[in-house]
Amino acid sequence: PYPLNLTKSLSRALQYRSLRLYYQPIVRPGPEDSWIPVAAEALLRIEKDDGSVLTPSSFAEALNHPRLARSLGCFVVETGLCQAKVWQDEGLDLQISVNVSIPHLLDPRFLEDIERLVIRPSQVSPKTLTLEVTESAQIKDLDQASEALQQCQRWGMQISLDDFGTGYASLTYLQKIPVNTIKIDQSFIRDILAYEKDRAIVYGILAAASKMGVLVVAEGVESPAHAGLLCAMNCPLLQGYWMAKPMRADNFTKWIRRVGGAFKS
Ligand code: C2E
Ligand code: MG
Ligand code: MG
């Protein structure tokens, strides 16, 4: 199931440092149609020598390769936290979200890795880190996953259930996994303008989440009309191309300065 060339190109990228994290803002609606950036989701890219950039759609399966998942996971957490530290030193107060693969989450060394990389006095507080766990993949051992994530929460990290609604056991995951945030998958957001049914699903998730004291991010917000409707539905957090695409860290900082948020005075 793991195409050799993909796995090779990803491990080569890791080895030769052509792996990059891009960052996409997660925002809260502010006064007068403004956005208040609250978090940055780190998303993997491979920057090639010819200047082109590969997105995970071209190497997604390799992310879960048993021999790669752990080193990639460590790279992402370490790099994301370094960036958070840079931003914090610039006075920028942002949560950093990283995607955790299921093989890494279920690796017996996962908590060791997290403890080594995250619980460091010289670094940003563990509270700055959100771990996104995708709902679309099957988690073989839900109890083990749940226990590991609970330990991360005790250390102060936030847990986010990604791609919510697309899995085979969404509600079971929600019941068993300790989550602070649900990210409604973009497939439910895309057609909320056209379809009553999709709107009803989003309303239902928002209502259930609010009763559980869980925050909600709508993913894949692509137009002002989508953003407007989601705000009218009281969706607390939005992420999507309409606000900003994933960007290199330097461009992210420029974007933040332009929208004028998140810097402490
Ligand atoms: P995800 O975690 O659900 O990330 C959101 C994806 O939606 C990103 O795709 C982002 O670029 C895309 N997106 C954001 N806003 C919009 C929008 O308005 N419209 C549309 N059509 N798409 C939007 P990307 O960067 O290609 O990543 C795809 C998936 O690859 C991620 O989905 C995540 O599951 C995985 N991935 C990315 N980075 C990592 C990583 O560091 N580790 C692991 N394990 N998986 C990762
Ligand atoms: Mg994600
Ligand atoms: Mg997602």
Short mmCIF file of C-alpha atoms and ligand atoms in Angstrom, two decimals:
data_model
loop_
_atom_site.label_atom_id
_atom_site.label_comp_id
_atom_site.label_asym_id
_atom_site.label_seq_id
_atom_site.Cartn_x
_atom_site.Cartn_y
_atom_site.Cartn_z
CA PRO A 1 0.00 0.00 0.00
CA TYR A 2 3.03 2.32 0.20
CA PRO A 3 4.34 3.27 -3.24
CA LEU A 4 8.09 2.96 -3.01
CA ASN A 5 8.88 6.11 -4.98
CA LEU A 6 6.69 8.28 -2.72
CA THR A 7 8.19 6.87 0.42
CA LYS A 8 11.65 7.37 -1.04
CA SER A 9 11.04 10.95 -2.06
CA LEU A 10 9.61 11.78 1.35
CA SER A 11 12.46 10.19 3.29
CA ARG A 12 14.93 11.89 0.95
CA ALA A 13 13.19 15.21 1.60
CA LEU A 14 13.48 14.61 5.33
CA GLN A 15 17.14 13.71 4.95
CA TYR A 16 18.04 16.62 2.68
CA ARG A 17 15.99 19.19 4.52
CA SER A 18 13.67 20.06 1.68
CA LEU A 19 10.65 19.41 3.88
CA ARG A 20 8.90 22.61 4.89
CA LEU A 21 6.00 23.54 7.08
CA TYR A 22 3.55 26.02 5.64
CA TYR A 23 1.10 27.73 7.95
CA GLN A 24 -2.58 28.47 7.48
CA PRO A 25 -4.42 30.76 9.88
CA ILE A 26 -7.44 29.72 11.92
CA VAL A 27 -9.45 32.84 12.74
CA ARG A 28 -12.21 34.09 14.99
CA PRO A 29 -14.63 36.61 13.52
CA GLY A 30 -13.87 40.07 14.93
CA PRO A 31 -15.75 43.37 14.87
CA GLU A 32 -16.73 44.91 11.50
CA ASP A 33 -15.94 41.90 9.33
CA SER A 34 -12.39 41.58 10.63
CA TRP A 35 -10.56 38.35 11.43
CA ILE A 36 -8.69 37.70 14.62
CA PRO A 37 -6.05 35.02 13.97
CA VAL A 38 -5.94 32.59 16.88
CA ALA A 39 -3.93 29.69 15.51
CA ALA A 40 -1.71 28.50 12.68
CA GLU A 41 -2.05 24.99 11.29
CA ALA A 42 1.29 23.57 10.18
CA LEU A 43 1.01 21.75 6.84
CA LEU A 44 3.81 19.76 5.24
CA ARG A 45 5.26 20.69 1.87
CA ILE A 46 8.23 19.48 -0.15
CA GLU A 47 10.11 22.32 -1.82
CA LYS A 48 11.90 21.00 -4.87
CA ASP A 49 15.14 22.33 -6.35
CA ASP A 50 13.31 23.68 -9.38
CA GLY A 51 11.21 25.90 -7.10
CA SER A 52 8.04 23.83 -7.34
CA VAL A 53 6.18 22.82 -4.20
CA LEU A 54 4.58 19.43 -3.55
CA THR A 55 1.50 19.22 -1.31
CA PRO A 56 0.48 16.15 0.71
CA SER A 57 -1.92 15.05 -2.04
CA SER A 58 1.16 13.77 -3.86
CA PHE A 59 2.67 11.98 -0.85
CA ALA A 60 -0.24 11.46 1.58
CA GLU A 61 0.06 7.68 1.82
CA ALA A 62 3.74 7.89 2.63
CA LEU A 63 2.94 10.03 5.70
CA ASN A 64 1.62 6.89 7.36
CA HIS A 65 4.47 4.62 6.36
CA PRO A 66 5.54 2.66 9.43
CA ARG A 67 9.19 3.62 8.95
CA LEU A 68 8.52 7.30 8.27
CA ALA A 69 5.56 8.31 10.42
CA ARG A 70 7.57 8.74 13.60
CA SER A 71 10.47 10.76 12.19
CA LEU A 72 8.05 12.95 10.25
CA GLY A 73 5.89 13.44 13.32
CA CYS A 74 8.93 14.49 15.36
CA PHE A 75 10.10 16.84 12.60
CA VAL A 76 6.69 18.52 12.45
CA VAL A 77 6.33 19.00 16.21
CA GLU A 78 9.89 20.28 16.59
CA THR A 79 9.73 22.65 13.61
CA GLY A 80 6.26 23.91 14.53
CA LEU A 81 7.33 24.70 18.08
CA CYS A 82 10.50 26.47 16.88
CA GLN A 83 8.31 28.66 14.71
CA ALA A 84 5.93 29.30 17.61
CA LYS A 85 8.94 30.45 19.66
CA VAL A 86 10.07 32.81 16.89
CA TRP A 87 6.58 34.28 16.69
CA GLN A 88 6.30 34.54 20.43
CA ASP A 89 9.60 36.42 20.61
CA GLU A 90 8.16 38.83 18.02
CA GLY A 91 5.18 39.36 20.31
CA LEU A 92 2.83 37.21 18.30
CA ASP A 93 0.57 35.09 20.42
CA LEU A 94 -0.62 32.13 18.35
CA GLN A 95 -1.63 28.55 18.96
CA ILE A 96 0.24 26.08 16.71
CA SER A 97 -1.70 23.11 15.35
CA VAL A 98 0.14 20.07 14.05
CA ASN A 99 -1.28 16.98 12.39
CA VAL A 100 -0.43 13.74 14.17
CA SER A 101 -0.50 10.55 12.12
CA ILE A 102 -2.20 7.52 13.61
CA PRO A 103 0.91 5.27 13.31
CA HIS A 104 2.91 7.81 15.31
CA LEU A 105 0.11 8.25 17.85
CA LEU A 106 0.03 4.47 18.38
CA ASP A 107 3.83 4.09 18.41
CA PRO A 108 4.98 3.02 21.90
CA ARG A 109 7.49 5.90 21.81
CA PHE A 110 4.88 8.59 21.05
CA LEU A 111 4.66 10.00 24.59
CA GLU A 112 8.44 9.87 24.96
CA ASP A 113 8.75 11.87 21.73
CA ILE A 114 6.18 14.43 22.83
CA GLU A 115 7.72 14.77 26.27
CA ARG A 116 11.21 15.23 24.82
CA LEU A 117 10.13 17.75 22.17
CA VAL A 118 7.41 19.69 23.95
CA ILE A 119 8.15 19.76 27.66
CA ARG A 120 11.20 22.01 27.50
CA PRO A 121 11.63 25.03 29.76
CA SER A 122 13.45 27.09 27.09
CA GLN A 123 10.56 26.73 24.71
CA VAL A 124 7.00 27.93 24.41
CA SER A 125 4.51 26.48 26.85
CA PRO A 126 2.94 23.11 25.92
CA LYS A 127 -0.37 25.01 25.99
CA THR A 128 0.69 26.61 22.70
CA LEU A 129 0.49 23.26 20.93
CA THR A 130 -2.64 21.66 19.49
CA LEU A 131 -2.47 18.07 18.27
CA GLU A 132 -4.84 17.38 15.36
CA VAL A 133 -5.90 13.76 15.06
CA THR A 134 -7.71 12.83 11.89
CA GLU A 135 -11.04 11.22 12.15
CA SER A 136 -10.94 9.78 8.67
CA ALA A 137 -8.43 7.05 9.54
CA GLN A 138 -9.28 3.98 11.52
CA ILE A 139 -7.66 3.93 14.95
CA LYS A 140 -6.95 0.30 15.75
CA ASP A 141 -6.57 0.77 19.46
CA LEU A 142 -8.87 3.55 20.57
CA ASP A 143 -8.11 3.08 24.26
CA GLN A 144 -4.39 3.43 23.71
CA ALA A 145 -4.89 6.51 21.52
CA SER A 146 -7.23 8.02 24.08
CA GLU A 147 -4.81 7.44 26.95
CA ALA A 148 -1.89 8.96 25.06
CA LEU A 149 -3.95 12.03 24.17
CA GLN A 150 -5.17 12.40 27.74
CA GLN A 151 -1.55 12.49 28.90
CA CYS A 152 -0.85 15.23 26.31
CA GLN A 153 -3.83 17.15 27.71
CA ARG A 154 -2.49 16.77 31.24
CA TRP A 155 0.75 18.32 29.98
CA GLY A 156 -1.33 21.25 28.75
CA MET A 157 -1.75 20.55 25.04
CA GLN A 158 -5.05 20.90 23.19
CA ILE A 159 -6.55 18.05 21.17
CA SER A 160 -8.43 18.63 17.95
CA LEU A 161 -10.51 16.06 16.04
CA ASP A 162 -9.74 16.74 12.35
CA ASP A 163 -11.92 16.00 9.30
CA PHE A 164 -14.90 15.48 11.60
CA GLY A 165 -17.78 13.64 10.02
CA THR A 166 -15.82 11.70 7.43
CA GLY A 167 -14.87 8.66 9.49
CA TYR A 168 -16.72 5.44 10.07
CA ALA A 169 -17.09 6.11 13.77
CA SER A 170 -17.25 9.89 14.24
CA LEU A 171 -19.43 9.79 17.30
CA THR A 172 -17.45 6.98 18.90
CA TYR A 173 -14.25 8.96 18.43
CA LEU A 174 -15.93 12.00 19.93
CA GLN A 175 -17.11 9.90 22.85
CA LYS A 176 -13.80 8.10 23.49
CA ILE A 177 -11.16 10.68 22.61
CA PRO A 178 -10.68 13.70 24.85
CA VAL A 179 -11.13 16.65 22.48
CA ASN A 180 -11.03 20.40 22.93
CA THR A 181 -11.93 21.19 19.32
CA ILE A 182 -13.78 19.62 16.42
CA LYS A 183 -12.82 20.54 12.87
CA ILE A 184 -15.82 20.05 10.58
CA ASP A 185 -14.55 18.54 7.36
CA GLN A 186 -14.62 20.75 4.29
CA SER A 187 -16.95 18.34 2.49
CA PHE A 188 -19.75 19.49 4.83
CA ILE A 189 -18.88 23.17 4.48
CA ARG A 190 -18.58 23.34 0.69
CA ASP A 191 -22.30 23.15 -0.06
CA ILE A 192 -23.86 24.90 2.94
CA LEU A 193 -25.00 27.75 0.70
CA ALA A 194 -26.86 25.49 -1.70
CA TYR A 195 -28.12 22.66 0.49
CA GLU A 196 -30.40 22.83 3.49
CA LYS A 197 -29.25 19.34 4.48
CA ASP A 198 -25.59 20.35 4.73
CA ARG A 199 -26.56 23.42 6.77
CA ALA A 200 -28.57 21.18 9.10
CA ILE A 201 -25.56 18.90 9.63
CA VAL A 202 -23.36 21.87 10.50
CA TYR A 203 -26.02 23.25 12.87
CA GLY A 204 -26.24 19.85 14.54
CA ILE A 205 -22.47 19.63 15.07
CA LEU A 206 -22.38 23.20 16.42
CA ALA A 207 -25.20 22.47 18.86
CA ALA A 208 -23.70 19.20 20.09
CA ALA A 209 -20.24 20.77 20.43
CA SER A 210 -21.58 23.69 22.41
CA LYS A 211 -23.35 21.33 24.83
CA MET A 212 -20.08 19.42 25.26
CA GLY A 213 -18.06 22.58 25.76
CA VAL A 214 -16.03 21.80 22.66
CA LEU A 215 -14.87 24.47 20.19
CA VAL A 216 -15.59 24.14 16.47
CA VAL A 217 -13.50 25.07 13.42
CA ALA A 218 -15.16 25.09 9.99
CA GLU A 219 -12.57 23.91 7.42
CA GLY A 220 -12.54 24.86 3.76
CA VAL A 221 -14.13 28.31 3.97
CA GLU A 222 -13.67 29.44 0.39
CA SER A 223 -15.85 32.52 -0.10
CA PRO A 224 -17.19 35.55 1.76
CA ALA A 225 -20.66 34.02 1.47
CA HIS A 226 -19.50 30.85 3.25
CA ALA A 227 -17.78 32.92 5.94
CA GLY A 228 -20.85 35.13 6.38
CA LEU A 229 -23.23 32.21 6.74
CA LEU A 230 -20.94 30.40 9.21
CA CYS A 231 -20.67 33.58 11.30
CA ALA A 232 -24.45 33.91 11.24
CA MET A 233 -24.62 30.30 12.46
CA ASN A 234 -22.30 31.29 15.35
CA CYS A 235 -19.47 29.04 14.24
CA PRO A 236 -16.67 30.19 16.54
CA LEU A 237 -13.63 29.52 14.31
CA LEU A 238 -12.97 29.49 10.56
CA GLN A 239 -10.16 28.22 8.33
CA GLY A 240 -9.97 28.36 4.56
CA TYR A 241 -8.70 29.90 1.35
CA TRP A 242 -11.04 32.88 1.77
CA MET A 243 -9.05 34.02 4.80
CA ALA A 244 -5.68 32.75 3.57
CA LYS A 245 -4.04 29.78 1.91
CA PRO A 246 -1.21 27.93 3.66
CA MET A 247 1.88 30.15 3.47
CA ARG A 248 5.57 30.05 4.25
CA ALA A 249 6.28 31.37 7.74
CA ASP A 250 7.62 34.73 6.51
CA ASN A 251 4.53 35.32 4.39
CA PHE A 252 2.34 34.26 7.29
CA THR A 253 3.94 36.96 9.45
CA LYS A 254 3.29 39.53 6.68
CA TRP A 255 -0.33 38.38 6.43
CA ILE A 256 -0.79 38.75 10.18
CA ARG A 257 0.65 42.27 10.08
CA ARG A 258 -1.72 43.12 7.26
CA VAL A 259 -4.87 41.93 9.01
CA GLY A 260 -3.50 43.63 12.11
CA GLY A 261 -4.19 41.00 14.71
CA ALA A 262 -2.57 38.88 17.35
CA PHE A 263 0.44 41.10 18.10
CA LYS A 264 0.63 42.11 21.72
CA SER A 265 1.20 45.86 21.95
P1 C2E B 1 -5.98 18.66 7.02
O1 C2E B 1 -5.20 18.49 8.26
O2 C2E B 1 -7.45 18.51 7.09
O3 C2E B 1 -5.56 20.10 6.47
C1 C2E B 1 -6.42 20.94 5.76
C2 C2E B 1 -6.21 20.81 4.28
O4 C2E B 1 -7.20 21.57 3.59
C3 C2E B 1 -4.86 21.36 3.80
O5 C2E B 1 -4.47 20.61 2.68
C4 C2E B 1 -5.25 22.78 3.37
O6 C2E B 1 -4.36 23.33 2.44
C5 C2E B 1 -6.59 22.51 2.75
N1 C2E B 1 -7.45 23.70 2.73
C6 C2E B 1 -7.47 24.72 3.61
N2 C2E B 1 -8.41 25.61 3.30
C7 C2E B 1 -9.01 25.16 2.18
C8 C2E B 1 -10.08 25.67 1.36
O7 C2E B 1 -10.65 26.72 1.60
N3 C2E B 1 -10.44 24.91 0.29
C9 C2E B 1 -9.82 23.73 0.00
N4 C2E B 1 -10.23 23.06 -1.08
N5 C2E B 1 -8.80 23.22 0.75
C10 C2E B 1 -8.41 23.93 1.83
P2 C2E B 1 -2.98 20.06 2.51
O8 C2E B 1 -1.99 21.02 3.06
O9 C2E B 1 -2.84 19.61 1.10
O10 C2E B 1 -2.96 18.79 3.47
C11 C2E B 1 -3.81 17.70 3.25
C12 C2E B 1 -3.79 16.75 4.40
O11 C2E B 1 -2.50 16.15 4.54
C13 C2E B 1 -4.07 17.41 5.75
O12 C2E B 1 -5.45 17.63 5.90
C14 C2E B 1 -3.50 16.36 6.67
O13 C2E B 1 -4.41 15.30 6.85
C15 C2E B 1 -2.29 15.85 5.90
N6 C2E B 1 -1.10 16.55 6.40
C16 C2E B 1 -0.62 17.76 6.09
N7 C2E B 1 0.49 18.05 6.82
C17 C2E B 1 0.70 16.98 7.62
C18 C2E B 1 1.68 16.66 8.62
O14 C2E B 1 2.58 17.45 8.96
N8 C2E B 1 1.58 15.43 9.23
C19 C2E B 1 0.58 14.56 8.92
N9 C2E B 1 0.57 13.38 9.55
N10 C2E B 1 -0.36 14.83 8.00
C20 C2E B 1 -0.31 16.03 7.37
MG MG B 2 -5.39 19.21 10.10
MG MG B 3 -9.08 18.49 7.91
#
